[in-house]
Coordinates of C-alpha atoms and ligand atoms in Angstrom, one line a residue:
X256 CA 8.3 -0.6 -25.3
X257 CA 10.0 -3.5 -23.1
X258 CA 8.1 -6.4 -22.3
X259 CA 6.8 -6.3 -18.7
X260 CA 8.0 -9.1 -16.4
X261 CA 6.9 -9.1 -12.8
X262 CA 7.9 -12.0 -10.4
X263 CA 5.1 -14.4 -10.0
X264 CA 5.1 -15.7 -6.0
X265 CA 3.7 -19.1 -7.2
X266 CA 6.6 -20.1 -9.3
X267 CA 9.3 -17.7 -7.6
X268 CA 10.8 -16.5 -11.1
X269 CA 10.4 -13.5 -13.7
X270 CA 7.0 -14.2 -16.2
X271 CA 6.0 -11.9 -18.6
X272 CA 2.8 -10.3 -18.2
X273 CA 0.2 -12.1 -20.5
X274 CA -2.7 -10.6 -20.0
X275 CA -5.9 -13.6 -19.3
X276 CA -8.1 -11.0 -21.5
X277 CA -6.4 -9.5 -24.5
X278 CA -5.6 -6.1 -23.5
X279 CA -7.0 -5.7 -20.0
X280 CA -5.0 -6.2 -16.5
X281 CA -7.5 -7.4 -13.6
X282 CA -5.8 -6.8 -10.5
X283 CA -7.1 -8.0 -7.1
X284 CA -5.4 -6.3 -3.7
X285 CA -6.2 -7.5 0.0
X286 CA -7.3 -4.4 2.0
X287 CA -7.2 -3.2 5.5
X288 CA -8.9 -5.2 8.5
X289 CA -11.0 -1.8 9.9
X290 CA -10.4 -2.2 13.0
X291 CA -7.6 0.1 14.0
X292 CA -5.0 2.5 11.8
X293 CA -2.5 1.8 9.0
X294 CA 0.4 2.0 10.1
X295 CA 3.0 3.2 7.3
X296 CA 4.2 -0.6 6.5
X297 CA 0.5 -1.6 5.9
X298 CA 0.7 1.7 3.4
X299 CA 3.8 0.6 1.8
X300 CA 1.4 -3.0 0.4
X301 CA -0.5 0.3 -1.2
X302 CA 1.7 2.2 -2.8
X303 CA 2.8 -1.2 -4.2
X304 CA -0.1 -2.3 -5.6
X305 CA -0.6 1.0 -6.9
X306 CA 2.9 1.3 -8.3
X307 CA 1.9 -2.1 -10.1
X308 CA -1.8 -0.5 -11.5
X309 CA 0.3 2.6 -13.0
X310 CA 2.7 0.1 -15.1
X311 CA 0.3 -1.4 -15.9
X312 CA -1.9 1.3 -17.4
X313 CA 1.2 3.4 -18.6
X314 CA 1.9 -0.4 -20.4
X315 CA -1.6 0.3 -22.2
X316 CA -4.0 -2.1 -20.5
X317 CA -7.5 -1.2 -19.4
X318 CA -7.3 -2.2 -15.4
X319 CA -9.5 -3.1 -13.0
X320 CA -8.4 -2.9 -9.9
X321 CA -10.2 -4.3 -6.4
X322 CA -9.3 -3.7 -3.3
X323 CA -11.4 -4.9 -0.5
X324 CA -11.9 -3.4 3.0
X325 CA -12.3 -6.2 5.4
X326 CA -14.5 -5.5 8.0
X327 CA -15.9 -8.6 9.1
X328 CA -13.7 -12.0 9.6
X329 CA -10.4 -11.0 10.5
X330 CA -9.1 -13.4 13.6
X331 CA -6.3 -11.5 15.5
X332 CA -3.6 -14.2 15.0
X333 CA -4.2 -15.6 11.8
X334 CA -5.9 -18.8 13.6
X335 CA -9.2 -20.2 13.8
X336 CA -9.2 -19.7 17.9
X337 CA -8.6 -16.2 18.2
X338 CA -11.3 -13.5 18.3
X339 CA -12.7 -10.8 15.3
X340 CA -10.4 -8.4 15.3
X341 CA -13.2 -5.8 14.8
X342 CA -15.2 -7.5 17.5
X343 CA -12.4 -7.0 20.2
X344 CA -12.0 -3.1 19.1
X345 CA -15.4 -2.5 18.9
X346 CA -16.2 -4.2 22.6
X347 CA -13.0 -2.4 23.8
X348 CA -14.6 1.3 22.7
X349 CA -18.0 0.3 23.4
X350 CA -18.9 1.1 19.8
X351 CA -20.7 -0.1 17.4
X352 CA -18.6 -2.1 14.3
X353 CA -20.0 -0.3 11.7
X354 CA -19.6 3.0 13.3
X355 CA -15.4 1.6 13.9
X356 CA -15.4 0.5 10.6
X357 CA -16.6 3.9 9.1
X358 CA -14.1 5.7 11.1
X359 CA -11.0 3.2 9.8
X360 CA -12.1 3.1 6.5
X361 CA -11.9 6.6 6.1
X362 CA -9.1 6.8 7.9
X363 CA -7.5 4.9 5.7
X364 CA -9.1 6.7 2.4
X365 CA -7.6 9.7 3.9
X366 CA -3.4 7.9 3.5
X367 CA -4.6 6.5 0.0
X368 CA -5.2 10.0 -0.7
X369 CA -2.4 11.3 0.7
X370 CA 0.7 8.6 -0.7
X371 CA -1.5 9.8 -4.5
X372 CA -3.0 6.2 -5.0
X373 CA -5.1 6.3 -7.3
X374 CA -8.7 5.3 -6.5
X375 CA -9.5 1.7 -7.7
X376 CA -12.5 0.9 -10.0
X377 CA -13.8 -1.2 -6.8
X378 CA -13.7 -0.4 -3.4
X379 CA -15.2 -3.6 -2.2
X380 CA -16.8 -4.0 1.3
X381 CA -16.5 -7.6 2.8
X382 CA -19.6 -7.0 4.8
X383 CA -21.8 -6.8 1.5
X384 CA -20.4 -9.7 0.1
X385 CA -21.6 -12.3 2.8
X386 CA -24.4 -14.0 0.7
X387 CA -22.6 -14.5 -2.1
X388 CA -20.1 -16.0 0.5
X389 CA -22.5 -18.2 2.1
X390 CA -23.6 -19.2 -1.7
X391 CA -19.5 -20.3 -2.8
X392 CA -19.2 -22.4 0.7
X393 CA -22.2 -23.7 -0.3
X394 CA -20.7 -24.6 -3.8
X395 CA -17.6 -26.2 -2.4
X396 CA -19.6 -28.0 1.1
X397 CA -19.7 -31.4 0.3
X398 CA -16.5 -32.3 -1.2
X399 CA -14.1 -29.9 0.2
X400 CA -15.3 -28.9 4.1
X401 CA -16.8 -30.7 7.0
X402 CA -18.3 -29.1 9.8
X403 CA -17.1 -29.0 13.8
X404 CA -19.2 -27.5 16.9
X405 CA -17.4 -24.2 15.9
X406 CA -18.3 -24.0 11.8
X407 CA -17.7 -25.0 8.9
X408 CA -14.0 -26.1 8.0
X409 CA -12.1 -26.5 4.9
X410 CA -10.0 -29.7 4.3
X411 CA -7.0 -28.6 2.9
X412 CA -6.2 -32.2 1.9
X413 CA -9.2 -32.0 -0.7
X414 CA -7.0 -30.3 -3.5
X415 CA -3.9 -30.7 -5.1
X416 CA -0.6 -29.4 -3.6
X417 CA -2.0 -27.2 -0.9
X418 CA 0.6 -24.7 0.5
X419 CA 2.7 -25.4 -2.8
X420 CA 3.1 -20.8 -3.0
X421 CA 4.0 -20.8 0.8
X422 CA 6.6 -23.8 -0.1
X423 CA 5.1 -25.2 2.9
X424 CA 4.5 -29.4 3.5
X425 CA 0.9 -30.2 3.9
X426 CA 1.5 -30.9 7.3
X427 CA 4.4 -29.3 9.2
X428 CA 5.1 -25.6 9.2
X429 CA 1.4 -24.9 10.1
X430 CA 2.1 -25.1 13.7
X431 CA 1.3 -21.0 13.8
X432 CA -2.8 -22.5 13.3
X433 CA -3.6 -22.8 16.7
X434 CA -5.4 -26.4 17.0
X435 CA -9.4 -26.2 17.2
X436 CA -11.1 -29.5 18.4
X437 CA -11.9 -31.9 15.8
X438 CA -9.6 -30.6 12.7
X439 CA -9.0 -33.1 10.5
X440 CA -5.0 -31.8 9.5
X441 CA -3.6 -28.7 10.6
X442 CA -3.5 -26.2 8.2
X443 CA -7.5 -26.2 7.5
X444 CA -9.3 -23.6 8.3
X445 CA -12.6 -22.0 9.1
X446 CA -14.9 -21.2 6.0
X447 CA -17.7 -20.4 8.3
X448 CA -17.5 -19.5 11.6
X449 CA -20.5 -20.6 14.2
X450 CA -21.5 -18.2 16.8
X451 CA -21.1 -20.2 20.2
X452 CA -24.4 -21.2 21.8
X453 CA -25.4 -18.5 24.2
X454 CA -23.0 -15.9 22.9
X455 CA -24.2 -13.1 20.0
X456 CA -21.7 -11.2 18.1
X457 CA -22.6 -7.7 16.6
X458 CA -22.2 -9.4 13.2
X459 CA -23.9 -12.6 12.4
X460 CA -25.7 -13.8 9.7
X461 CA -27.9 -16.6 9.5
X462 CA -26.9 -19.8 7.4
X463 CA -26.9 -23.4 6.8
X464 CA -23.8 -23.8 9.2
X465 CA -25.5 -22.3 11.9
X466 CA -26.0 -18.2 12.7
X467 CA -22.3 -17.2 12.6
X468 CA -19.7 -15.1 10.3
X469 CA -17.4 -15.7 7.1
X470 CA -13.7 -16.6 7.6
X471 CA -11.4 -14.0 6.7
X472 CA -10.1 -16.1 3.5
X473 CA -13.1 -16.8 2.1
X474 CA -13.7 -13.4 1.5
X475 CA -11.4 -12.7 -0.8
X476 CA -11.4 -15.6 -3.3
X477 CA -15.3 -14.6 -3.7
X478 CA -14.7 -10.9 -3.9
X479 CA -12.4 -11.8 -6.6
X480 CA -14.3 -13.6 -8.2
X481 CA -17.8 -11.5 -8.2
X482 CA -15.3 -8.3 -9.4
X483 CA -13.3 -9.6 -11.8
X484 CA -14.0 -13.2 -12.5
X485 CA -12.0 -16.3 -12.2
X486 CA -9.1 -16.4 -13.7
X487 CA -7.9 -12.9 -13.3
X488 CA -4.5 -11.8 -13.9
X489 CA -2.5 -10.5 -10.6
X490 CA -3.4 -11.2 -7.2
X491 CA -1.3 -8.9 -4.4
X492 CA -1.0 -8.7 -0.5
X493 CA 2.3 -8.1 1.9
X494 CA 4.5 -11.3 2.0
X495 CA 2.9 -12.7 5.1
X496 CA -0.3 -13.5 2.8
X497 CA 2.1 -16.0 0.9
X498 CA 2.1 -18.5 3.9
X499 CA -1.7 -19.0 5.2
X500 CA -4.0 -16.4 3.9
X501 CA -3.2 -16.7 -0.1
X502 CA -2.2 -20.4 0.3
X503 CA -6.4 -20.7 1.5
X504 CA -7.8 -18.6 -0.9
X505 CA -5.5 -20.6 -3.6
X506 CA -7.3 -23.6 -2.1
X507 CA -11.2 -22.5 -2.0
X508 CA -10.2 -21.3 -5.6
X509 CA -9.5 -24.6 -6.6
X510 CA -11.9 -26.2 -4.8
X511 CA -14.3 -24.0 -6.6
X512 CA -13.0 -24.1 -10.1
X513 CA -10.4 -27.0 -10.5
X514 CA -7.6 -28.3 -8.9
X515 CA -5.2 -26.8 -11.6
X516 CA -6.9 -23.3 -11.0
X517 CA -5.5 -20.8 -8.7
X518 CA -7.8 -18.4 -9.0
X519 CA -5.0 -15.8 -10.5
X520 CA -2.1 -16.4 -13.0
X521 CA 0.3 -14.3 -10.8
X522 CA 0.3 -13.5 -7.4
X523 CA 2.6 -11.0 -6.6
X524 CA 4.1 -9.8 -2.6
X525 CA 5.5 -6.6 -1.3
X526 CA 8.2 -7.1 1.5
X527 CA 8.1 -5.5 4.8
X528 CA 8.6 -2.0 6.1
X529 CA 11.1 -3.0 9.4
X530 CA 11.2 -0.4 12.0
X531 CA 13.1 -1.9 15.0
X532 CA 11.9 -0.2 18.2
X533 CA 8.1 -1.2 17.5
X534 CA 6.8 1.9 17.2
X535 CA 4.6 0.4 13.7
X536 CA 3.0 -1.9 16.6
X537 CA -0.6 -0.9 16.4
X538 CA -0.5 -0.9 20.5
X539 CA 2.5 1.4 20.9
X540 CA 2.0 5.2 21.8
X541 CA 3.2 7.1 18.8
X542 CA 2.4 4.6 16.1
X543 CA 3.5 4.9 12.8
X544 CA 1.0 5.7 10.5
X545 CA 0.9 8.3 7.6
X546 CA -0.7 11.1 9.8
X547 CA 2.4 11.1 13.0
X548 CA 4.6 11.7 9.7
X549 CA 2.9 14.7 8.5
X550 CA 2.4 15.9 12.2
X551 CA 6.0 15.9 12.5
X552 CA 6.3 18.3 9.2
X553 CA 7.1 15.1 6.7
X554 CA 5.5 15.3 3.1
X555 CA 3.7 12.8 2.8
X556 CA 4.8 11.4 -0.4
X557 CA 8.2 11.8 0.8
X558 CA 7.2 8.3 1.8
X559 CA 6.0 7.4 -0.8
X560 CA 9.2 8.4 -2.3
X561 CA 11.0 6.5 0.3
X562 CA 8.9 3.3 -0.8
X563 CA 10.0 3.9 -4.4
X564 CA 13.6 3.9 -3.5
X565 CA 14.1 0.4 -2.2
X566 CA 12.7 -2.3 -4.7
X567 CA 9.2 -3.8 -3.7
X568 CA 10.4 -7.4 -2.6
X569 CA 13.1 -6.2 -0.4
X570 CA 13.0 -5.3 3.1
X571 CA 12.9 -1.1 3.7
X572 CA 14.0 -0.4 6.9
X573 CA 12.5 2.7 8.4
X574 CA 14.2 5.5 10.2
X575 CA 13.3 9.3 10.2
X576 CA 16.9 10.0 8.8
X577 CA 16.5 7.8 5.7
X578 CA 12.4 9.8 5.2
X579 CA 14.4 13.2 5.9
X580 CA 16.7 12.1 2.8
X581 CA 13.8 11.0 0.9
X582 CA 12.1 14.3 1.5
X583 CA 15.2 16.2 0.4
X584 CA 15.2 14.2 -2.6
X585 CA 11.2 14.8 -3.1
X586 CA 12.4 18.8 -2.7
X587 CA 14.8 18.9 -5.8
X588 CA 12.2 16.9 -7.6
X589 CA 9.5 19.3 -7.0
X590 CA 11.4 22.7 -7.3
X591 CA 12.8 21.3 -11.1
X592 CA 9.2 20.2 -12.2
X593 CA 8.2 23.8 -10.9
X594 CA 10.4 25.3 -13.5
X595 CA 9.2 23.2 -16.5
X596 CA 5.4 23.9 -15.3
X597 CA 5.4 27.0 -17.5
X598 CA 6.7 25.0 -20.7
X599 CA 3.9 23.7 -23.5
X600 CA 4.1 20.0 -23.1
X601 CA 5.1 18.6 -26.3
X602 CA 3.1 16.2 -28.4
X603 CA 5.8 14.3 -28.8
X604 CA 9.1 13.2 -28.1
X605 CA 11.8 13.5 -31.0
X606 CA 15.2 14.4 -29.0
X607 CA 17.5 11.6 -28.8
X608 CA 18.6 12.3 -25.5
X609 CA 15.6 12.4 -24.1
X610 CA 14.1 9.0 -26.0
X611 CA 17.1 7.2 -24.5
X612 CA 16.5 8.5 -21.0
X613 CA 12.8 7.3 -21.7
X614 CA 14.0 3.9 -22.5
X615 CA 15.8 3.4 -19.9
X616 CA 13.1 4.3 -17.8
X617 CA 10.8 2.1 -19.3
X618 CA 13.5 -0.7 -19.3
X619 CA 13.8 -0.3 -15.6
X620 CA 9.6 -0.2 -14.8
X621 CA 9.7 -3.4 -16.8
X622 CA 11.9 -5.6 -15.3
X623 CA 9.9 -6.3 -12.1
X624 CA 9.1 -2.9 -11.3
X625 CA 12.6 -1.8 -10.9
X626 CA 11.2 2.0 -9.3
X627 CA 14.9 2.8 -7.7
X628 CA 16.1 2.9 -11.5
X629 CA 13.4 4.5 -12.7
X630 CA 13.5 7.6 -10.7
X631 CA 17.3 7.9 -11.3
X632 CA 16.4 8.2 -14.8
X633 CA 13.2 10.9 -14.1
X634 CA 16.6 12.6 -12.3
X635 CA 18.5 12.4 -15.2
X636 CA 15.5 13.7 -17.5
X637 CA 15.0 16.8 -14.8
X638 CA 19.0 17.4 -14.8
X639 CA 18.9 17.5 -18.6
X640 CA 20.6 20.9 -20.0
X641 CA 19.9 22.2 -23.3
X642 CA 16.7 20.7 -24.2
X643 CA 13.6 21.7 -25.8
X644 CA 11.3 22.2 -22.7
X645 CA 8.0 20.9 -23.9
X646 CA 9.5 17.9 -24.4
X647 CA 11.3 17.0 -21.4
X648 CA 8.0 18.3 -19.5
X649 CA 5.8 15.6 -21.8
X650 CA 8.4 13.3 -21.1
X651 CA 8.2 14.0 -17.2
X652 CA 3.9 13.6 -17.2
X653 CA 4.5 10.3 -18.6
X654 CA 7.2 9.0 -15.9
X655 CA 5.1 10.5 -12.9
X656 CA 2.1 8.6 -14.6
X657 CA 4.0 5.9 -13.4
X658 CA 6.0 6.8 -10.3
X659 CA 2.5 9.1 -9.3
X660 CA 4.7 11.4 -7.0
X661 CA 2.3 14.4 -8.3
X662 CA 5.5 16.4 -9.1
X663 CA 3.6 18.0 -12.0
X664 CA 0.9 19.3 -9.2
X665 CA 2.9 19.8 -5.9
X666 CA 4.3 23.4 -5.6
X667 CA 7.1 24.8 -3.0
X668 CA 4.6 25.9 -0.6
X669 CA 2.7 22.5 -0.3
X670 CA 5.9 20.9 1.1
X671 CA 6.2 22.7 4.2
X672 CA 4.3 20.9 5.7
X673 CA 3.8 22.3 9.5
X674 CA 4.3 20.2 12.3
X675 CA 2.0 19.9 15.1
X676 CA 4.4 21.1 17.8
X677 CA 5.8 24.2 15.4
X678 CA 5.6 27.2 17.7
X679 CA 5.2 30.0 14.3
X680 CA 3.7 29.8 11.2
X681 CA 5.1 29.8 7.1
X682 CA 4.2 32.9 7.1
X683 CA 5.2 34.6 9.8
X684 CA 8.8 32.8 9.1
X685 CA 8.5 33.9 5.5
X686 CA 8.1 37.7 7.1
X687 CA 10.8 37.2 10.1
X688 CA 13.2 36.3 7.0
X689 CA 12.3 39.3 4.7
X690 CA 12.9 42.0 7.8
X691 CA 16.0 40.0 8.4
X692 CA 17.4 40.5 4.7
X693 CA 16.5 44.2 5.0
X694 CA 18.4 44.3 8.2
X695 CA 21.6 42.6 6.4
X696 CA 21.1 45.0 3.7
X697 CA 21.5 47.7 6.2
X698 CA 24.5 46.4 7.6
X699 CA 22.0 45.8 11.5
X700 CA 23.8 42.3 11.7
X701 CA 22.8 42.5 15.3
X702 CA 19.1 42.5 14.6
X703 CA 19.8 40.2 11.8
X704 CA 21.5 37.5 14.1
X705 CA 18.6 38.0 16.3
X706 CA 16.0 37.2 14.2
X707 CA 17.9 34.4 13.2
X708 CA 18.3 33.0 17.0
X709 CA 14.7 34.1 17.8
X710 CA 14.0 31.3 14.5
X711 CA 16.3 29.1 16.0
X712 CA 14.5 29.5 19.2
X713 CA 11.1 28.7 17.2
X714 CA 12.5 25.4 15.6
X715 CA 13.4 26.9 12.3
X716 CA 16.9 26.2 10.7
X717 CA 17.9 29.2 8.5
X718 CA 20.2 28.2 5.4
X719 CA 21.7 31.1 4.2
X720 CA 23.2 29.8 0.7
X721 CA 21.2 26.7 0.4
X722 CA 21.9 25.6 -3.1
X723 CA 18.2 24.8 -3.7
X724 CA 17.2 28.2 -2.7
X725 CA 14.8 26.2 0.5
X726 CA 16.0 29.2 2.6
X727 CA 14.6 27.7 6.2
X728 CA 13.8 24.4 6.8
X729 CA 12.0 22.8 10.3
X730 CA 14.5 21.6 12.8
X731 CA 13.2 18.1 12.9
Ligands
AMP32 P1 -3.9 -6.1 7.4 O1 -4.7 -4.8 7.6 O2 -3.2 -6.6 8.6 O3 -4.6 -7.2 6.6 O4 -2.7 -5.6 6.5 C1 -2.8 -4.9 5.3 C2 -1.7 -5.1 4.3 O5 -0.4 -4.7 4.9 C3 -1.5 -6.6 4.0 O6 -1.2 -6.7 2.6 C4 -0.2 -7.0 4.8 O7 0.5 -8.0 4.2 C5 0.6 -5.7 4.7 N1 1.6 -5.5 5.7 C6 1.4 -5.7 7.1 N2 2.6 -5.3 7.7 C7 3.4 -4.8 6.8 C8 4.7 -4.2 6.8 N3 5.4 -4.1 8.0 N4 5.3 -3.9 5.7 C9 4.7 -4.0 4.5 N5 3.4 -4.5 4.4 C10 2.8 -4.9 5.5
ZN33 ZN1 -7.2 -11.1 1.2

């Protein structure tokens, strides 16, 4: 097997993976705010991570992997001034937070399940975390915060080299942190966050700073930390955590254990999903999120397919065209797993043609995650003439393992997926296109034409000769 190399975010080059305890892989993900839906960017951090736990595992390390749900702390613009983000939503639906935050979280379960992440061995709930938070400001008070009317603050000029992952100077570049009265530089920020006299918030918690909340970043460095210990091995988020919400946790981290001590050896970012019109705006009338794709008859893991396709540090722009390929892509995939499914999986791989395919494969997973290599070679493997069949299905479990596109468990049937607006069911298409072959058979081509335009008529595009054999296919 190839040596894993991923690209560490603090040192902005290729390291191999050395693992801080022999033979494990602790991996440490920043969830969800609860507040609202994912939209399918926020699901493309996710699939990500995931894609990330899978080497990882397929690489032969035990992993434990955290993600956290944040339901308490989350400002809406990344400053100290700004209000909870699950406050606002809650106030604005005149509902409680715990009752929004059930309904998001599982919400959000529901796309995990549907990209096939796999479920992490801690799903870890900020809100029953806050007295072990209150216990690591505590730890860290005296040297490293100082308190204002509003809370307690962190002084980022306590450690060594703060910003150094965002590449950011100490002091400029943080003019995003909208100013609160009495900070000492810029860039600090709220560990604690002080309920204003007369006001109460649905979420408070009594402590020495005052009845108030935890700030967003605090949370994670001592989930982290209670889960997995410090140091643990990979740290992830979307790339706008590399400029003010890892750069603090980096800082409380070292505050806590050293200034040397991030808190994790790598820390690793997923670029954005880009859709241009706004439409993955949480505010805008058909947002993006997993659930509009399957309304509009999209596979869900066509997605995650799509995801898979671009490399995890570049951009992926969005655009139904570019899922509609991915889906036709996830089609053939499927329908040539489907014909292996009846093969005995071999025990082991001896064909040379095969075992070179599989290096390659493994050679592409390793450098950095390269997945747009990878599934050219599961492709390849599926394309594969003249093999023994056992083997090229074992060798096909172990690259979905890794790629998790469930093509060993999704049939024909399970991709057509109905759209909300379809006016006829699979099945009654399935029996408008056997009366229609009967009616060819017979020579009727009027009533076979007019079944066909009644289809049309319905949304349904019929492909006569499709060389995958799909034989109808949603106009959508
Ligand atoms: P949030 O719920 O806002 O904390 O975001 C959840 C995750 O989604 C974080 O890791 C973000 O960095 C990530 N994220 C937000 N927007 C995008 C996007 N457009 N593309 C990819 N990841 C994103
Ligand atoms: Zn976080």
């Amino acid at each position: 097997m190839t040596e894993l190399r991923l690209f560490n975010s603090l040192t902005r080059q290729l390291e191999p993976f050395v693992p801080v305890h022999p033979g494990e892989a602790r991996v440490y993900t920043c969830g969800p705010t609860v507040y609202n839906y994912p939209h399918i960017g926020n699901m493309r951090a996710y699939v990500f991570a995931d894609t990330l736990g899978r080497v990882l595992s397929y690489k032969g390390y035990k992993l434990t992997h955290v993600i956290n749900i944040t339901d308490v702390g989350h400002l809406t613009d990344d400053a100290d001034a700004g209000e909870d983000k699950m406050e606002k939503m809650a106030a604005e639906k005149a509902q409680s937070i715990w009752d929004i935050a059930k309904h998001y979280t599982e919400a959000y379960w529901a796309d995990v399940k549907a990209l096939n992440i796999r479920q992490p061995a801690h799903w870890s709930i900020a809100t029953d975390f806050v007295p072990a938070m209150i216990e690591f400001a505590k730890s860290i008070a005296d040297k490293h915060c100082y308190q204002l009317e509003s809370g307690l603050y962190f002084d980022t000029s306590s450690v060594a080299n703060y910003g150094a992952l965002a590449r950011a100077k100490t002091e400029d570049g943080e003019g995003r942190i909208e100013e609160v009265e009495g900070k000492r530089h810029a860039a600090d920020f709220a560990i604690w966050r002080k309920t204003p006299e007369g006001e109460t918030r649905q979420m408070e918690w009594d402590s020495p700073w005052g009845k108030g909340a935890p700030g967003w970043h605090l949370e994670c460095s001592v989930m982290s930390e209670a889960l997995l210990g410090l140091p643990f091995d990979i740290h992830t988020g979307g790339i706008d955590h590399r400029e003010i919400h890892h750069p603090n946790e980096i800082a409380q981290n070292q505050a806590r254990c050293g200034s040397d001590h991030s808190g994790a050896k790598m820390w690793m970012h997923n670029n954005f999903l880009i859709e241009r019109s706004g439409k993955m705006s949480k505010s805008s009338g058909e947002f993006l999120r997993v659930q509009l794709l399957i309304d509009k008859g999209f596979h869900p893991l066509a997605y995650r397919l799509m995801c898979l396709q671009a490399h995890y540090r570049s951009e992926l722009e969005f655009s139904w065209e570019g899922l509609q390929a991915a889906f036709v892509r996830l089609k053939r995939m499927v329908m040539a797993s489907v014909a292996l499914q009846d093969a005995q999986p071999a025990t082991t791989v001896d064909d040379k043609r095969i075992a070179e395919l599989f290096e390659r494969f493994d050679t592409a997973i390793s450098e950095d995650l390269n997945t747009a290599q990878a599934l050219t070679a599961l492709e390849e493997l599926l394309a594969m003439k003249k093999v023994d069949a056992g083997q090229k299905l074992l060798a096909l479990a172990q690259m979905e393992n890794v790629l998790g596109l469930a093509l060993l468990t999704t049939t024909r049937a399970d991709l057509r997926v109905r759209p909300k607006s379809a006016l006829i069911t699979a099945e009654e298409i399935e029996a408008a296109l056997t009366t229609r072959k009967e009616a060819r058979a017979a020579k009727d081509f009027a009533r076979s034409d007019a079944i066909r335009d009644d289809l049309i008529a319905k949304g349904i595009e019929v492909m006569d000769g499709d060389p995958l054999g799909w034989d109808w296919k949603l106009d959508i």
